[in-house]
């Protein structure tokens, strides 16, 4: 699911009528792998009656900016407002419409046909269910949270404010290359600490590859999933907290197993070798020594299997967050029906 609300502006300044504009834009955007492109195509077909399916050739996808192509003989350019306006003519009406959308905190996608701006679409990113509580859990656990996005400053600030990410940790209008550079800078500033990056789009692929741990949403693009170390099949942000918490629990279990094996063998090996014989005048029978050795391995296996009892942070009711109604449990994200979704791991 793409959490977007779209509002379009029919600028009407191109050389073709609105219905044909929609068909040209939809036909071009079908070639895009970006979730925003899919949302625009769905909007044009469902709301504006676009059919699409026109012949498309010479498709060029510019990472972080948009797409160029020739549709039925028309040159169609669709992408970020800065990129499209840099190579297309924008009449005053178009400039005002784009400015109004951006001032309302929306990310604006602009379409130009034959060098003339014809369509502007405001994209209002909706915060995913569970985002606020996931960020609060990460911050309470000692993690610093950053927002790195290709959206404009107004949209990025609004989302950051909603999820309580500090304004100093927000980077807007970030290209794919810039996202990877920001990630490396954050790692350097953290004095070698690990960096986790979560994303779902084609523009996130370089950063997902550069991160110590890359986590991709299953609803995102295929290339993002291929570059990530972890893929959330349910596309829930709470899986970030679950992955980190599970990794920490597993590592703590490994250390506990090493400690138990060390103490067990330090105590048992001298006894098995007869260190107590001068005092007790008895030796440990071979079958007892073999049983003790097997018990060591069995105890380690049982300790490791106890991870099957792991509960995700979304299931733990001993962690509370502050809300307008006071302290309340860290809630599980809800699906469209209002039912709590199944946990990431059992």
Coordinates of C-alpha atoms in Angstrom, one line a residue:
X1 CA 0.0 0.0 0.0
X2 CA 1.3 3.5 -0.9
X3 CA 0.4 6.0 1.9
X4 CA -0.3 8.9 -0.3
X5 CA -3.0 11.5 -0.9
X6 CA -2.9 13.2 -4.3
X7 CA -4.3 16.6 -5.3
X8 CA -3.7 17.7 -8.8
X9 CA -3.7 21.0 -10.6
X10 CA -5.0 21.1 -14.2
X11 CA -2.8 23.8 -15.6
X12 CA -4.1 23.5 -19.2
X13 CA -1.1 25.3 -20.7
X14 CA 0.1 22.5 -23.0
X15 CA -0.7 21.9 -26.6
X16 CA -3.1 19.0 -25.9
X17 CA -6.4 18.7 -24.1
X18 CA -6.7 17.4 -20.5
X19 CA -8.0 13.9 -21.3
X20 CA -5.1 13.3 -23.7
X21 CA -2.7 14.8 -21.1
X22 CA -3.8 12.2 -18.6
X23 CA -3.3 9.4 -21.1
X24 CA 0.2 10.6 -22.0
X25 CA 1.2 11.0 -18.4
X26 CA -0.2 7.6 -17.3
X27 CA 1.4 5.8 -20.2
X28 CA 4.8 7.3 -19.3
X29 CA 4.5 6.7 -15.6
X30 CA 3.7 3.1 -16.0
X31 CA 7.4 2.6 -16.9
X32 CA 8.4 4.0 -13.5
X33 CA 9.2 1.7 -10.6
X34 CA 8.8 4.5 -8.0
X35 CA 5.8 4.1 -5.6
X36 CA 4.9 7.7 -6.3
X37 CA 4.6 6.9 -10.0
X38 CA 2.3 4.0 -9.3
X39 CA 0.1 6.2 -7.1
X40 CA -0.1 8.8 -9.9
X41 CA -1.1 6.2 -12.5
X42 CA -3.7 4.8 -10.1
X43 CA -5.1 8.3 -9.5
X44 CA -5.2 9.2 -13.2
X45 CA -7.0 6.0 -14.1
X46 CA -9.4 5.9 -11.2
X47 CA -10.3 9.5 -10.7
X48 CA -9.5 11.2 -14.1
X49 CA -10.5 8.3 -16.4
X50 CA -7.1 7.9 -18.1
X51 CA -6.7 4.8 -20.2
X52 CA -2.9 4.8 -20.8
X53 CA -1.4 2.1 -22.9
X54 CA -0.1 4.5 -25.5
X55 CA 3.2 3.5 -27.2
X56 CA 6.2 4.6 -25.2
X57 CA 9.8 4.7 -26.4
X58 CA 13.2 6.1 -25.4
X59 CA 12.5 5.8 -21.7
X60 CA 15.1 7.4 -19.5
X61 CA 14.8 7.0 -15.7
X62 CA 16.9 9.6 -13.8
X63 CA 17.4 8.4 -10.3
X64 CA 16.2 10.9 -7.7
X65 CA 14.5 13.1 -10.3
X66 CA 12.0 11.5 -12.6
X67 CA 11.5 10.0 -16.0
X68 CA 11.8 11.2 -19.6
X69 CA 10.1 9.4 -22.5
X70 CA 8.4 9.9 -25.9
X71 CA 4.7 8.9 -25.8
X72 CA 2.8 8.7 -29.1
X73 CA 5.2 11.3 -30.5
X74 CA 5.1 13.7 -27.6
X75 CA 8.0 14.3 -25.3
X76 CA 6.8 13.7 -21.7
X77 CA 8.9 14.6 -18.7
X78 CA 7.6 13.7 -15.2
X79 CA 9.4 14.2 -11.9
X80 CA 10.3 16.5 -9.1
X81 CA 9.4 20.1 -9.5
X82 CA 13.0 21.4 -9.5
X83 CA 14.1 18.9 -12.1
X84 CA 11.2 19.4 -14.5
X85 CA 11.1 23.2 -14.2
X86 CA 14.8 23.3 -15.0
X87 CA 14.1 22.1 -18.5
X88 CA 10.5 23.1 -19.2
X89 CA 8.6 26.4 -19.5
X90 CA 6.3 27.2 -16.6
X91 CA 3.7 29.9 -17.1
X92 CA 2.7 32.0 -14.1
X93 CA -0.4 29.8 -13.4
X94 CA 1.8 26.7 -13.1
X95 CA 4.4 28.4 -10.9
X96 CA 1.7 29.6 -8.5
X97 CA 0.0 26.2 -8.3
X98 CA 3.3 24.5 -7.6
X99 CA 4.3 27.1 -5.0
X100 CA 0.9 26.7 -3.3
X101 CA 1.2 22.9 -3.1
X102 CA 4.8 23.1 -1.7
X103 CA 3.7 25.7 0.9
X104 CA 1.0 23.3 2.1
X105 CA 3.8 20.8 3.0
X106 CA 3.3 18.6 -0.1
X107 CA 5.9 17.0 -2.3
X108 CA 5.1 18.1 -5.9
X109 CA 5.4 16.0 -9.0
X110 CA 5.3 17.9 -12.2
X111 CA 4.6 16.7 -15.8
X112 CA 5.7 18.6 -18.9
X113 CA 4.6 17.8 -22.4
X114 CA 6.7 19.0 -25.3
X115 CA 8.6 21.4 -23.0
X116 CA 5.5 23.0 -21.5
X117 CA 4.3 22.3 -17.9
X118 CA 0.9 20.7 -18.0
X119 CA 0.2 19.0 -14.8
X120 CA 1.2 19.3 -11.1
X121 CA 0.4 16.8 -8.4
X122 CA 0.7 17.4 -4.7
X123 CA 1.7 14.3 -2.8
X124 CA 0.8 14.3 0.9
X125 CA 2.8 11.5 2.7
X126 CA 0.8 9.9 5.4
X127 CA 2.7 8.7 8.4
X128 CA 2.4 4.9 8.5
X129 CA 0.6 3.3 11.4
X130 CA 3.0 2.5 14.2
X131 CA 5.6 5.1 13.1
X132 CA 5.4 7.3 16.2
X133 CA 5.6 4.4 18.6
X134 CA 8.4 2.8 16.6
X135 CA 10.5 6.0 16.7
X136 CA 9.8 6.5 20.4
X137 CA 10.9 2.9 21.2
X138 CA 14.1 3.4 19.2
X139 CA 14.9 6.6 21.0
X140 CA 14.2 5.1 24.4
X141 CA 16.5 2.2 23.5
X142 CA 19.3 4.6 22.8
X143 CA 19.2 4.9 19.0
X144 CA 19.4 8.2 17.2
X145 CA 16.8 8.6 14.5
X146 CA 17.2 10.5 11.3
X147 CA 14.9 11.4 8.4
X148 CA 16.6 11.4 5.0
X149 CA 14.2 12.0 2.1
X150 CA 13.9 13.4 -1.4
X151 CA 10.8 15.4 -0.4
X152 CA 10.9 19.2 0.0
X153 CA 11.8 20.9 3.3
X154 CA 8.2 21.7 4.3
X155 CA 7.0 18.0 3.8
X156 CA 10.1 16.6 5.6
X157 CA 9.6 19.0 8.5
X158 CA 6.0 18.1 8.9
X159 CA 6.6 14.4 8.9
X160 CA 9.6 14.8 11.3
X161 CA 7.4 16.8 13.7
X162 CA 4.7 14.1 13.6
X163 CA 7.1 11.3 14.6
X164 CA 9.2 13.5 17.0
X165 CA 12.5 13.4 15.0
X166 CA 14.7 16.4 15.9
X167 CA 14.8 19.1 13.2
X168 CA 18.6 18.9 13.1
X169 CA 18.3 15.2 12.1
X170 CA 16.2 16.0 9.0
X171 CA 17.7 16.0 5.5
X172 CA 15.4 17.0 2.6
X173 CA 15.7 17.0 -1.2
X174 CA 18.3 14.2 -0.9
X175 CA 19.3 12.4 -4.1
X176 CA 20.2 8.7 -4.0
X177 CA 23.9 9.6 -4.0
X178 CA 23.4 12.2 -1.3
X179 CA 21.5 9.7 0.9
X180 CA 24.5 7.4 0.8
X181 CA 26.9 10.3 1.6
X182 CA 24.7 11.4 4.5
X183 CA 24.7 7.8 5.8
X184 CA 28.6 7.7 5.7
X185 CA 28.8 11.1 7.5
X186 CA 26.4 9.9 10.2
X187 CA 28.6 6.8 10.7
X188 CA 31.7 8.9 10.9
X189 CA 30.1 11.3 13.4
X190 CA 29.0 8.4 15.5
X191 CA 32.7 7.4 15.9
X192 CA 32.4 4.1 14.0
X193 CA 29.0 3.1 15.3
X194 CA 26.7 1.0 13.1
X195 CA 24.0 2.6 11.0
X196 CA 20.7 1.1 10.1
X197 CA 18.8 2.4 7.0
X198 CA 15.2 1.6 6.2
X199 CA 13.6 2.4 2.9
X200 CA 11.4 1.1 0.1
X201 CA 12.1 3.0 -3.1
X202 CA 14.6 2.8 -5.9
X203 CA 16.2 6.0 -4.7
X204 CA 17.0 4.2 -1.4
X205 CA 19.0 1.4 -3.0
X206 CA 22.5 3.1 -2.7
X207 CA 21.9 3.9 1.0
X208 CA 20.6 0.4 1.7
X209 CA 23.7 -1.0 0.2
X210 CA 26.0 1.4 2.1
X211 CA 24.3 0.9 5.5
X212 CA 25.6 -1.6 8.1
X213 CA 22.1 -3.0 8.1
X214 CA 19.7 -2.2 5.3
X215 CA 16.0 -2.9 5.9
X216 CA 13.6 -2.7 3.0
X217 CA 9.8 -2.7 3.1
X218 CA 8.3 -5.6 1.2
X219 CA 5.8 -3.3 -0.6
X220 CA 8.6 -1.3 -2.1
X221 CA 10.6 -1.8 -5.3
X222 CA 12.5 -5.0 -6.2
X223 CA 15.9 -3.3 -6.4
X224 CA 15.5 -2.0 -2.8
X225 CA 14.7 -5.5 -1.6
X226 CA 17.8 -6.8 -3.4
X227 CA 20.1 -4.2 -1.8
X228 CA 18.8 -4.7 1.7
X229 CA 19.9 -7.2 4.4
X230 CA 16.4 -7.6 5.8
X231 CA 13.1 -7.4 4.1
X232 CA 9.9 -6.7 6.0
X233 CA 7.3 -8.8 4.3
X234 CA 4.5 -7.0 6.1
X235 CA 6.0 -3.6 5.4
X236 CA 5.5 -2.5 9.0
X237 CA 7.9 0.1 10.5
X238 CA 7.7 -1.8 13.8
X239 CA 9.8 -4.5 12.2
X240 CA 12.8 -2.1 12.5
X241 CA 12.4 -2.2 16.3
X242 CA 11.8 -5.9 16.2
X243 CA 14.9 -6.7 14.1
X244 CA 17.2 -4.6 16.4
X245 CA 15.6 -6.0 19.6
X246 CA 15.8 -9.6 18.3
X247 CA 19.5 -9.1 17.2
X248 CA 20.3 -7.8 20.7
X249 CA 18.5 -10.7 22.4
X250 CA 20.2 -13.3 20.2
X251 CA 23.7 -11.7 20.9
X252 CA 23.0 -11.7 24.6
X253 CA 22.0 -15.4 24.4
X254 CA 25.3 -16.1 22.6
X255 CA 27.3 -14.4 25.3
X256 CA 25.3 -16.3 28.0
X257 CA 26.0 -19.6 26.3
X258 CA 29.7 -18.9 26.1
X259 CA 29.8 -17.9 29.8
X260 CA 27.8 -21.0 30.8
X261 CA 30.0 -23.3 28.7
X262 CA 33.2 -21.7 30.2
X263 CA 32.1 -22.1 33.8
X264 CA 30.8 -25.6 33.2
X265 CA 33.9 -26.9 31.6
X266 CA 36.3 -25.0 34.0
X267 CA 34.5 -26.9 36.9
X268 CA 33.9 -30.2 35.2
X269 CA 37.1 -30.9 33.4
X270 CA 39.3 -30.9 36.5
X271 CA 36.8 -33.1 38.3
X272 CA 36.7 -35.6 35.4
X273 CA 40.6 -35.6 35.4
X274 CA 40.7 -36.7 39.0
X275 CA 41.6 -33.6 40.9
X276 CA 39.4 -34.7 43.8
X277 CA 40.8 -38.2 44.0
X278 CA 43.4 -37.5 46.7
X279 CA 40.6 -36.3 48.9
X280 CA 37.7 -38.7 48.0
X281 CA 39.7 -41.7 46.8
X282 CA 37.0 -42.2 44.2
X283 CA 37.0 -41.8 40.4
X284 CA 34.1 -40.6 38.2
X285 CA 32.8 -43.6 36.2
X286 CA 33.1 -43.1 32.4
X287 CA 29.3 -43.2 31.9
X288 CA 28.9 -40.3 34.4
X289 CA 31.6 -38.2 32.6
X290 CA 29.9 -39.0 29.2
X291 CA 26.5 -37.9 30.6
X292 CA 28.0 -34.7 32.0
X293 CA 29.5 -33.9 28.6
X294 CA 26.2 -34.5 26.9
X295 CA 24.4 -32.4 29.5
X296 CA 26.7 -29.5 28.6
X297 CA 25.7 -29.7 24.9
X298 CA 22.0 -30.2 25.8
X299 CA 21.9 -27.2 28.1
X300 CA 23.4 -25.0 25.4
X301 CA 20.9 -26.2 22.8
X302 CA 18.0 -25.6 25.2
X303 CA 19.3 -22.1 26.0
X304 CA 19.4 -21.3 22.3
X305 CA 15.9 -22.8 21.7
X306 CA 14.5 -20.4 24.4
X307 CA 14.7 -17.7 21.7
X308 CA 11.5 -19.3 20.3
X309 CA 9.8 -17.6 23.3
X310 CA 11.0 -14.2 22.1
X311 CA 8.3 -11.5 22.0
X312 CA 8.5 -8.5 19.7
X313 CA 8.5 -5.0 21.3
X314 CA 5.0 -4.5 19.9
X315 CA 3.8 -7.4 22.1
X316 CA 5.5 -6.4 25.3
X317 CA 3.1 -4.5 27.6
X318 CA 5.8 -3.4 30.0
X319 CA 7.0 -0.5 27.8
X320 CA 4.9 2.6 27.7
X321 CA 4.7 5.7 25.6
X322 CA 3.3 9.1 26.3
X323 CA 0.3 10.3 24.4
X324 CA -2.4 12.9 24.7
X325 CA -4.3 10.5 27.0
X326 CA -1.2 9.9 29.2
X327 CA 0.9 6.8 29.4
X328 CA -0.3 3.9 27.3
X329 CA 1.2 0.6 26.1
X330 CA 3.4 0.4 23.0
X331 CA 0.6 -0.6 20.6
X332 CA 0.7 -3.0 17.7
X333 CA 0.2 -1.4 14.3
X334 CA -3.3 -1.9 13.0
X335 CA -4.3 -3.0 9.5
X336 CA -7.1 -1.5 7.4
X337 CA -9.7 -3.4 9.2
X338 CA -8.6 -2.0 12.6
X339 CA -7.4 -5.5 13.7
X340 CA -4.0 -5.9 15.2
X341 CA -1.6 -7.5 12.8
X342 CA 0.3 -10.6 13.5
X343 CA 3.7 -10.1 15.1
X344 CA 6.8 -10.0 12.9
X345 CA 8.3 -13.1 14.6
X346 CA 6.8 -15.7 16.9

